[in-house]
Coordinates of C-alpha atoms in Angstrom, one line a residue:
X1 CA -1.4 2.7 -16.3
X2 CA 1.8 0.9 -15.4
X3 CA 0.8 -2.2 -12.8
X4 CA 2.6 -4.6 -10.5
X5 CA 3.5 -8.1 -12.0
X6 CA 3.8 -11.4 -9.7
X7 CA 4.1 -14.9 -10.3
X8 CA 1.8 -16.9 -7.9
X9 CA 3.4 -20.5 -6.9
X10 CA 0.0 -21.8 -5.6
X11 CA -2.4 -20.4 -8.0
X12 CA -4.2 -18.2 -5.6
X13 CA -4.4 -14.2 -5.9
X14 CA -5.1 -11.5 -3.8
X15 CA -8.7 -10.5 -2.8
X16 CA -9.9 -7.1 -2.0
X17 CA -9.0 -6.1 1.7
X18 CA -12.0 -5.2 4.1
X19 CA -13.9 -1.8 3.0
X20 CA -11.7 -2.1 -0.1
X21 CA -14.3 -1.5 -3.0
X22 CA -12.0 -1.4 -6.0
X23 CA -10.4 -4.1 -7.7
X24 CA -6.9 -4.6 -6.6
X25 CA -6.3 -7.7 -9.1
X26 CA -6.4 -6.7 -12.9
X27 CA -5.8 -9.7 -14.5
X28 CA -4.7 -13.2 -13.5
X29 CA -3.3 -15.7 -16.3
X30 CA -4.0 -19.5 -15.0
X31 CA -1.3 -21.9 -15.7
X32 CA -1.0 -25.5 -14.9
X33 CA 2.0 -24.7 -12.0
X34 CA 1.6 -21.0 -11.7
X35 CA -0.1 -17.8 -12.3
X36 CA 0.9 -14.3 -13.5
X37 CA -1.4 -11.9 -11.5
X38 CA -1.5 -8.2 -12.6
X39 CA -2.2 -5.8 -9.6
X40 CA -3.1 -2.0 -9.3
X41 CA -1.1 -2.1 -5.9
X42 CA 1.9 -3.5 -4.4
X43 CA 0.8 -6.9 -2.4
X44 CA 1.3 -6.2 1.3
X45 CA 3.7 -9.0 3.0
X46 CA 0.7 -11.1 4.3
X47 CA -0.6 -11.3 0.4
X48 CA 3.2 -12.2 -0.6
X49 CA 3.1 -14.7 2.0
X50 CA -0.6 -16.4 1.5
X51 CA -0.4 -16.6 -2.3
X52 CA 3.3 -17.2 -2.8
X53 CA 3.6 -14.1 -5.0
X54 CA 7.2 -13.3 -6.6
X55 CA 7.7 -9.8 -7.8
X56 CA 8.2 -9.6 -11.1
X57 CA 8.2 -5.7 -11.8
X58 CA 6.0 -2.5 -12.3
X59 CA 5.5 -1.8 -15.9
X60 CA 3.7 -3.4 -18.7
X61 CA 3.3 -6.9 -19.5
X62 CA 5.8 -7.4 -22.3
X63 CA 8.5 -5.0 -20.5
X64 CA 12.1 -6.2 -20.9
X65 CA 12.5 -6.2 -17.0
X66 CA 9.3 -8.2 -16.4
X67 CA 9.9 -10.5 -19.2
X68 CA 13.3 -11.5 -18.2
X69 CA 11.9 -11.8 -14.4
X70 CA 9.3 -14.1 -15.6
X71 CA 12.2 -16.1 -17.3
X72 CA 14.3 -16.2 -14.6
X73 CA 12.0 -17.1 -12.1
X74 CA 10.2 -20.1 -14.0
X75 CA 13.3 -21.3 -15.3
X76 CA 14.5 -21.9 -11.3
X77 CA 11.2 -23.8 -10.8
X78 CA 12.2 -25.5 -14.1
X79 CA 8.7 -24.4 -16.0
X80 CA 9.7 -22.5 -18.4
X81 CA 10.3 -23.4 -22.2
X82 CA 12.3 -21.7 -24.4
X83 CA 10.6 -20.2 -27.4
X84 CA 12.3 -20.0 -30.5
X85 CA 11.2 -16.4 -31.8

């Protein structure tokens, strides 16, 4: 299943809305200065503002568009470390 990927700049992630029983967030990878959030649906504008989410794309984590978005946004924040692979 393709999911929506976001970077959270304040290490917060969306909680299920009132009346929702499904899991909204599939996984969260916590780092020191940011978090990578995988969601099953698009984030609402309120969630984007509250959690300071930056949209990376829809798909699987190792898709090129998601990796490029992650590298681009983290390099803007001077967090990204280039790995020699």
